[in-house]
Short mmCIF file of C-alpha atoms and ligand atoms in Angstrom, two decimals:
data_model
loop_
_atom_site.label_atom_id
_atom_site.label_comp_id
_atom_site.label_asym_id
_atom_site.label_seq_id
_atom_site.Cartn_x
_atom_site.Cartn_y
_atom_site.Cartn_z
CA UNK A 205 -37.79 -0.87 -10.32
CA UNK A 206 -38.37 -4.80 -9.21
CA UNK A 207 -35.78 -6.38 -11.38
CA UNK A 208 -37.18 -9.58 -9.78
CA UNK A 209 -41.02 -9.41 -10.87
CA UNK A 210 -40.31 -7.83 -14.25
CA UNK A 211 -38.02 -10.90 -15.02
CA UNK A 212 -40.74 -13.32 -13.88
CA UNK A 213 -43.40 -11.80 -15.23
CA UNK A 214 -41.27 -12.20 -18.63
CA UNK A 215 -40.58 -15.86 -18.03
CA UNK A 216 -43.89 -16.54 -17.57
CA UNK A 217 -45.28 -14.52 -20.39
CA UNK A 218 -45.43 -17.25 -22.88
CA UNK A 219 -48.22 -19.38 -21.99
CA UNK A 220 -47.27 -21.77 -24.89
CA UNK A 221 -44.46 -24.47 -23.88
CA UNK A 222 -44.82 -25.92 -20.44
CA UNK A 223 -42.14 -24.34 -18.21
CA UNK A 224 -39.84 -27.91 -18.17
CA UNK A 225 -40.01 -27.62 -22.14
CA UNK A 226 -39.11 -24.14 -22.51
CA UNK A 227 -35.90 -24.82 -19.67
CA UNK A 228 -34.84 -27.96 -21.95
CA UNK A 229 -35.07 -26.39 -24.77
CA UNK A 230 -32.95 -23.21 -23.50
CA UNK A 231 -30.79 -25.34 -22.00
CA UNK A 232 -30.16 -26.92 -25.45
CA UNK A 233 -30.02 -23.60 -27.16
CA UNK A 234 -27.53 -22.98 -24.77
CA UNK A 235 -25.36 -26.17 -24.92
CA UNK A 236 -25.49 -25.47 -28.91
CA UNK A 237 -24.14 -21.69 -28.57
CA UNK A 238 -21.29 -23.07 -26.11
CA UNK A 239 -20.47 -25.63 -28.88
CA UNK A 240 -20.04 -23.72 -31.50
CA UNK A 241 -18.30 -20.69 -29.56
CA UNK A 242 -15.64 -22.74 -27.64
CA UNK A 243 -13.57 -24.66 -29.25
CA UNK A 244 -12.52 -27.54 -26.59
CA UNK A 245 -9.15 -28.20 -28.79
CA UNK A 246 -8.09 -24.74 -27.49
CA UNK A 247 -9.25 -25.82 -24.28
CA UNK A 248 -5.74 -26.37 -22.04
CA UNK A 249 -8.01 -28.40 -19.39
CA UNK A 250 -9.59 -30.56 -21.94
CA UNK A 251 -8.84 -34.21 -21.90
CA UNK A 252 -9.74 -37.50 -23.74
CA UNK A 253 -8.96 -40.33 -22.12
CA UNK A 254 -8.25 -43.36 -23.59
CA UNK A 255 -11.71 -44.73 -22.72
CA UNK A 256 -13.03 -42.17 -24.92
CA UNK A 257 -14.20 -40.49 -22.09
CA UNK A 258 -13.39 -36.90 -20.95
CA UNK A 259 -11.56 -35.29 -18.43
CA UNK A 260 -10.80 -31.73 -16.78
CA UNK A 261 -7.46 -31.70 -16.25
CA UNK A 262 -7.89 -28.41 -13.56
CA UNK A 263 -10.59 -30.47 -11.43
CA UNK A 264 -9.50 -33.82 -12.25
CA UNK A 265 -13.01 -34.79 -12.89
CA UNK A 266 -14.52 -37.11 -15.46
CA UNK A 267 -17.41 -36.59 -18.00
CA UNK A 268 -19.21 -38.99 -20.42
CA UNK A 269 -19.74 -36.39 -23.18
CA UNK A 270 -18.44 -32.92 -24.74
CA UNK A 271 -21.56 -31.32 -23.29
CA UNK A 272 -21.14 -32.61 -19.76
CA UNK A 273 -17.46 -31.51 -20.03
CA UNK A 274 -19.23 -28.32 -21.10
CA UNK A 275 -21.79 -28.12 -18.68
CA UNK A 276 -18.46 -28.44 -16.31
CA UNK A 277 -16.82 -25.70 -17.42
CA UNK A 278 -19.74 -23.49 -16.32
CA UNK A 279 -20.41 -25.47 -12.72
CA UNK A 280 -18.46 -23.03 -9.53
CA UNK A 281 -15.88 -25.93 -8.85
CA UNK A 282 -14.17 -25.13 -12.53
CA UNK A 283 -14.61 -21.61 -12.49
CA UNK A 284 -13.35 -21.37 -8.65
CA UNK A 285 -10.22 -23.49 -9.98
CA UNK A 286 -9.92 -20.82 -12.75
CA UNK A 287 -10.08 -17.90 -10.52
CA UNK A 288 -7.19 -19.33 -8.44
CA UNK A 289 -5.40 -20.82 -11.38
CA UNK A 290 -5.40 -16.95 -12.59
CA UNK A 291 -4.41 -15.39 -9.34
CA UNK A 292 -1.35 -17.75 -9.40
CA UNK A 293 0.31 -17.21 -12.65
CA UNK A 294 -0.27 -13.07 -11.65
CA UNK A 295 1.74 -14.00 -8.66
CA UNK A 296 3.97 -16.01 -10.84
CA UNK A 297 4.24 -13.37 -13.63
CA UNK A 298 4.72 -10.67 -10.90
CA UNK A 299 7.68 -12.62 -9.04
CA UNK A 300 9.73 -13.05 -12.15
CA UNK A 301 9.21 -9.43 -13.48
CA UNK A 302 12.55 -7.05 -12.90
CA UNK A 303 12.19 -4.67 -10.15
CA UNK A 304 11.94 -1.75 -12.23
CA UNK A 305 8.94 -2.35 -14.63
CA UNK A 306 6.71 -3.73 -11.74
CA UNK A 307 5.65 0.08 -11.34
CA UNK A 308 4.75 0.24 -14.76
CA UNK A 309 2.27 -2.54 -15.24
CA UNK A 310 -0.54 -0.92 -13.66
CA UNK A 311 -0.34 1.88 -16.55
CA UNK A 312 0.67 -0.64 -19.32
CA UNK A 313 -0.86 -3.72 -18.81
CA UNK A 314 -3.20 -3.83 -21.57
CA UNK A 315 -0.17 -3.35 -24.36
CA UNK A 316 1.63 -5.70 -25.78
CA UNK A 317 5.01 -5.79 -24.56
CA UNK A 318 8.22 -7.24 -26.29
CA UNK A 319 10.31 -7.39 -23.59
CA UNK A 320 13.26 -5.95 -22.03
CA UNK A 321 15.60 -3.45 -24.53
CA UNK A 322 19.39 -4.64 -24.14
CA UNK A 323 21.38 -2.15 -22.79
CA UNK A 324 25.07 -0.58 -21.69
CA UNK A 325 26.48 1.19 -18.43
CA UNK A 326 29.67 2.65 -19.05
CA UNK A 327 30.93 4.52 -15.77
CA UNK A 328 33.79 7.50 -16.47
CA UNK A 329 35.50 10.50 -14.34
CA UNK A 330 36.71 13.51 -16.47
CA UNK A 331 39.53 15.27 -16.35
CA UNK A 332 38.41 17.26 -13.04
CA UNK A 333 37.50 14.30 -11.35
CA UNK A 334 33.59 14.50 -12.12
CA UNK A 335 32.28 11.12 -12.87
CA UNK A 336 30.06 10.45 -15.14
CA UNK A 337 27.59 7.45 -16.64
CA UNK A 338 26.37 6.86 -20.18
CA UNK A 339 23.60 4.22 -20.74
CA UNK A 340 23.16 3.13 -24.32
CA UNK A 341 19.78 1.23 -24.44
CA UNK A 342 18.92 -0.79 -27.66
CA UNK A 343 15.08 -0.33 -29.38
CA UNK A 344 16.01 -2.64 -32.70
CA UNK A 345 12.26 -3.03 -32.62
CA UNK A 346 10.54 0.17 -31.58
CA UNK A 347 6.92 1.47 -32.70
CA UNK A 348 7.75 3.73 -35.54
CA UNK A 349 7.46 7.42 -34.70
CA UNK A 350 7.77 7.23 -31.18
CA UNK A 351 11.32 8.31 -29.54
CA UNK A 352 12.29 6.89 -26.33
CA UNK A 353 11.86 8.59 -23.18
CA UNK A 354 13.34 9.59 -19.95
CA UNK A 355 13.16 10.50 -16.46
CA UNK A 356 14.52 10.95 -13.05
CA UNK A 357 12.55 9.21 -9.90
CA UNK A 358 13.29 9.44 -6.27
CA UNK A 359 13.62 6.74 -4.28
CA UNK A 360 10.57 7.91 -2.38
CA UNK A 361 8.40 8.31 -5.12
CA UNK A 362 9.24 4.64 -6.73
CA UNK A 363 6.89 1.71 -5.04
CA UNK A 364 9.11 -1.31 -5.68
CA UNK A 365 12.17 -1.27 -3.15
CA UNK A 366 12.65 0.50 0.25
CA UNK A 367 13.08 3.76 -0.10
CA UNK A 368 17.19 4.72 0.18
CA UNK A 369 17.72 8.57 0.02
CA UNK A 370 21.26 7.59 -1.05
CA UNK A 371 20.16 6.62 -4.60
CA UNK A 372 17.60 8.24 -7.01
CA UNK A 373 16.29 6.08 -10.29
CA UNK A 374 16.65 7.14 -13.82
CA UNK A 375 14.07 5.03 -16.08
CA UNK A 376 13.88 4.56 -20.19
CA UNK A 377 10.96 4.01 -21.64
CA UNK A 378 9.82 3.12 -25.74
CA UNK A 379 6.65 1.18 -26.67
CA UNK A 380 6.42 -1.41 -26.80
CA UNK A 381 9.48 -2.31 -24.51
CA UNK A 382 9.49 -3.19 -21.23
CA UNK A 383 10.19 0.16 -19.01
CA UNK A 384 13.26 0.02 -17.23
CA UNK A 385 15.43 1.55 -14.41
CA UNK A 386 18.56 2.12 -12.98
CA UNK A 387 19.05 2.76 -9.66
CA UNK A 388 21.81 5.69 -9.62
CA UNK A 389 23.64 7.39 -6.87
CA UNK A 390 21.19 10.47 -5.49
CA UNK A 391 24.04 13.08 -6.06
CA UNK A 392 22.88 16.31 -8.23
CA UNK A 393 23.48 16.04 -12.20
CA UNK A 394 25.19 18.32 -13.74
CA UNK A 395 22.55 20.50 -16.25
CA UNK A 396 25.52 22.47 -18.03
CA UNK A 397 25.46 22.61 -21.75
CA UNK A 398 27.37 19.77 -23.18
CA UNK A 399 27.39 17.50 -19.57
CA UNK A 400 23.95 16.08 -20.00
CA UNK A 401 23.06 14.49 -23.45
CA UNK A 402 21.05 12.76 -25.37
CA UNK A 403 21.03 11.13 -28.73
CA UNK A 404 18.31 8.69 -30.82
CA UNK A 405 19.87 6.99 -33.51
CA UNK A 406 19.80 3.99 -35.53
CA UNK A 407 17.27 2.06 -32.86
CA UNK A 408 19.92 2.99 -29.36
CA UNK A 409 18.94 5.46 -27.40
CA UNK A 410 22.57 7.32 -25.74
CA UNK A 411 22.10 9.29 -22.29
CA UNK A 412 25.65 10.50 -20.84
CA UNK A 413 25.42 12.46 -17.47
CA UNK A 414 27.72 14.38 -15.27
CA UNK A 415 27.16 14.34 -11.03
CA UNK A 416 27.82 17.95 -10.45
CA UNK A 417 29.59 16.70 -7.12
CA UNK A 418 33.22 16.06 -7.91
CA UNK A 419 34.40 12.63 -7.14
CA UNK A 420 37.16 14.23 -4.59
CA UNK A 421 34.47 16.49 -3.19
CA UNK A 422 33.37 13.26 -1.26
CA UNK A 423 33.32 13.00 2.26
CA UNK A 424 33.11 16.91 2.96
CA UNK A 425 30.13 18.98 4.07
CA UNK A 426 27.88 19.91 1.59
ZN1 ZN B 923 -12.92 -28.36 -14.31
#
């Protein structure tokens, strides 16, 4: 089909108002809709001046009325300053996120999150020399019903650092928290009952594990 000629043929359907009537009036129709649907108090580029004149703050330009500020806010040179405005604080945002969770936004990006949980390393060696790491992660604030999660990821199949066959990644996850990791020595865990466990309660979330190596195992052949 000829989008092009069926939208003419459209425009010029009316016959009644000349065409510069009809454009003035849509044009005011228009500057009345964008009135009443933005307000410019929310507006963080919206500026009166003290000549009771207005000002966009983004393109340091100056307009006589709300409307021409308006009529602004529509013109390429604000949007374009938008755009790139937009593509900065993303790099911004990005830059200051932790390493671990930068995986994670692609997934998550469209729920809320809270934040970082707080949480606890504590590092131990049993009695044979095994050693062993609990992580204690605090959800004072998770969504009710939902128990937190975990899982093992290799250091080739995370995205955010160089991959190091040496370590492997063990991440936590709970809506709406933040998802995070710890990057843990790649040794094999020990699955035996009682060596790897788990416990929810009262909003922390316990993980101890056991490396199946022994600690005075290292150095010799595998
Ligand atoms: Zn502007």
């Amino acid at each position: 089909m000829d989008m092009q000629n069926r939208v003419g043929s459209k425009f010029g359907g009316g016959g009644v108002m000349s065409e510069g009537q009809a454009a003035r009036d849509r044009k005011e129709r228009l500057r009345q809709l964008a009135l009443e649907h933005c307000d410019l108090s929310k507006d963080p580029y919206f500026m009166r001046n003290h000549l009771g004149t207005y000002e966009c703050k983004l393109c340091l330009t100056l307009h006589t009325t709300e409307g021409s500020y308006l009529a602004h806010t529509q013109a390429k040179k604000h949007q374009m300053g938008l755009l790139r405005r937009a593509k900065e604080e993303e790099l911004l945002k990005q830059r200051e996120m932790p390493v671990a969770t930068k995986k994670q936004t692609g997934v998550m990006a469209k729920k809320v999150k809270i934040g970082r949980p707080g949480y606890g390393v504590t590092k131990g060696v049993d009695s044979n020399g095994a050693k062993c790491l609990t992580f204690s992660i605090s959800y004072p604030e998770i969504t009710p019903g939902i128990v937190p999660r975990y899982r093992f990821m290799s250091s080739y199949e995370q995205r955010v650092e160089a991959p190091d066959p040496k370590y492997q990644y063990l991440l936590f996850a709970a809506e709406p928290y933040e998802t995070v990791a710890f990057k843990i020595p790649n040794e094999p865990i020990d699955k035996d009952e009682g060596r790897f466990v788990t416990n929810w309660r009262d909003g922390k979330f316990n993980l101890t594990l056991f490396f199946a190596k022994k600690a005075e195992e290292e150095g010799k052949g595998e």
